[in-house]
Amino acid sequence: MATATKRKRGRPPRPPCAPTEPYSAWPAAQLLAECARRGISVRRKGARANNSKAGLTELLEQFDANNQSRVREQQRPSPRAATTRSYEYEGSSDEEDNRPLFEQQSTRDAAMTALLDGAMDEAAEAEIDEEDVMVLPQSPYNKKTRRDDVDSHDYNSTFRLVNVLFTSYVAHFAALCDFKSIGEEDMATRSMWSNVAAAYHSQNPLYARIICQNHAVFRGINPLLHQRSRWQSLARIWHQMCRIYGSAMGQLRQTKADEMTQFYSFCDGRLDVLYLHLWLLLRPQFASHFVLQEQSALRRCSSRNEDTVEPMPASIASTSQTEHDASRSEDDVPTSPRRQTVHAQNMLPDLCLEYNHSPVLVSEEPIELQADAEPSSTSQSMDAVTRTEDEAPQPKKPRRQKPHLPDPCPYCNHSSIHGREDSHTTQAESEAFLTLQTQALRLELQVLCEKRQLALGHTKVEQQCIRDERRRRLLQDVREVATTIAELQTRLEQQQLRVAHGTGDAAQVYLADLERDMAFFTRQKRRLMADLLEHNSSDDRNRDDGPLR
């Protein structure tokens, strides 16, 4: 038996207030949700608890006041930027920004259509009618995304990141686009992204501007109000934007649709990816770094098509492939790796001739036919006989001769073309350069010799100190042994006198022990004296050698 769910009794929820109304008229739930959206911390317990309606209102008003003062300080013109274009921030005081959210979204979608139609300058100055608008499809956010991916939907942060990369880190653009994952980066990439994060959090007015800022599409986006993120999050967000951009461009190339009108639908309604596309339109020399993303997207599309389409016979496939290759125009870009390789090989001679410093030698005089020369074929002889007198012989097309490569330079062992034709060094300049280089090498060798002598001098002093210490210890041992022998000699003489007077057998045993000790210390003294003599002789030889050379 199904049980009916009980409805919770109580007052119906109060509808949210419009943004134009003051905070004092907002309900407490809406104030708390607004604080959570702006990232304002609210204390719920303790003496400083501010989760009441009055406390939440005070927090929001203080947040607005701080942001307005921060924007004014950031937009203060500097003496250096007096001649540059000033970008005004459109804050909450604008009447259009205080409208309901659905009206702002409809206006933004209509402006997006105008922007993608190519009329960027006209759309920035024109006024958009709010009644007749076209709503573009928006992709909802995925609730299963990672925690770090939430920052990718903050357009203030993503727009600022794109400004930083295209403004200050143009030289490292290739390395940034080739970034694969956070765990596979090297020290250079980590250092580069650390610098990007430092620039991202800096107070540079160039990073707070937006190209086409006056356009209604980007209205309400302010890169100055960005979130603080680590360099790992910034790198992950950038890699995600590059992947979405490459996928969108791949779908455009696959469907052969209009690039400007269909790009917004292919990029999942992401304004930051559209902003990246606008930057690449301004700087097309960096669009080639996204070829890998486009190729991967094309391979995914082709793999899906192959799974659904039945395979055709080999003969029909070869015929259709030949007809397709013949019908292709020269402006089409090859998609498969084999066609790209062939296309690159065909374009390589023109590229070499374009960047070759030597001029291409082309004979301007027509090639005349010699009278003694025999025709190479029967068709040529028949053409010469049937040609009338009125018809003048058409000159043959001049053949392009191969450029003459200059001989290598005998002085610098390089080609005689050093960047330009007039920059070849003469013999006197080469000899002067060799002389200076020889002098520098001699000076470096002299410094190395002085360092070696200094090191050897330190080594010799240390060795001499070691030898002196050993000699001192040998002399000390010899003195101790001599003192011991003298004491034993005295005891031995006394014990001999006692044995002579007949003191007993114990005196004879003690006398034998003294004689044995006397013999041992005598041998020890001889050994020490031999070591001392050998040490003195080696020390004299080292002193006679003189200083090291």
Short mmCIF file of C-alpha atoms in Angstrom, two decimals, residues 154-168 196-197 199-202 204-211 221-227 234 271-272 275-276:
data_model
loop_
_atom_site.label_atom_id
_atom_site.label_comp_id
_atom_site.label_asym_id
_atom_site.label_seq_id
_atom_site.Cartn_x
_atom_site.Cartn_y
_atom_site.Cartn_z
CA ASP A 154 34.14 32.10 -13.00
CA TYR A 155 34.49 34.33 -16.05
CA ASN A 156 36.26 37.05 -14.06
CA SER A 157 39.13 34.65 -13.31
CA THR A 158 39.31 32.98 -16.72
CA PHE A 159 39.24 36.31 -18.58
CA ARG A 160 42.07 37.60 -16.38
CA LEU A 161 44.10 34.43 -17.01
CA VAL A 162 43.73 34.84 -20.79
CA ASN A 163 44.79 38.50 -20.51
CA VAL A 164 47.90 37.53 -18.54
CA LEU A 165 48.94 34.84 -21.03
CA PHE A 166 48.40 36.94 -24.16
CA THR A 167 49.89 40.11 -22.66
CA SER A 168 53.04 39.11 -20.78
CA VAL A 196 51.93 33.31 -14.33
CA ALA A 197 50.21 32.95 -10.95
CA ALA A 199 51.23 38.04 -12.50
CA TYR A 200 47.64 36.83 -12.16
CA HIS A 201 47.47 38.12 -8.57
CA SER A 202 49.39 41.35 -9.28
CA ASN A 204 48.46 45.39 -13.23
CA PRO A 205 45.76 47.44 -15.01
CA LEU A 206 46.47 45.66 -18.31
CA TYR A 207 45.15 42.39 -16.88
CA ALA A 208 41.84 43.99 -15.81
CA ARG A 209 40.83 45.18 -19.27
CA ILE A 210 38.64 43.34 -21.78
CA ILE A 211 38.87 43.63 -25.53
CA ILE A 221 32.38 40.57 -16.44
CA ASN A 222 35.18 42.30 -14.56
CA PRO A 223 38.61 40.57 -14.41
CA LEU A 224 39.46 42.82 -11.48
CA LEU A 225 37.13 40.78 -9.23
CA HIS A 226 38.96 37.50 -9.77
CA GLN A 227 39.36 34.60 -7.37
CA LEU A 234 45.32 27.97 -13.36
CA LEU A 271 32.26 32.95 -22.96
CA ASP A 272 35.88 32.50 -21.88
CA TYR A 275 37.20 35.40 -25.56
CA LEU A 276 40.18 33.16 -26.29
#
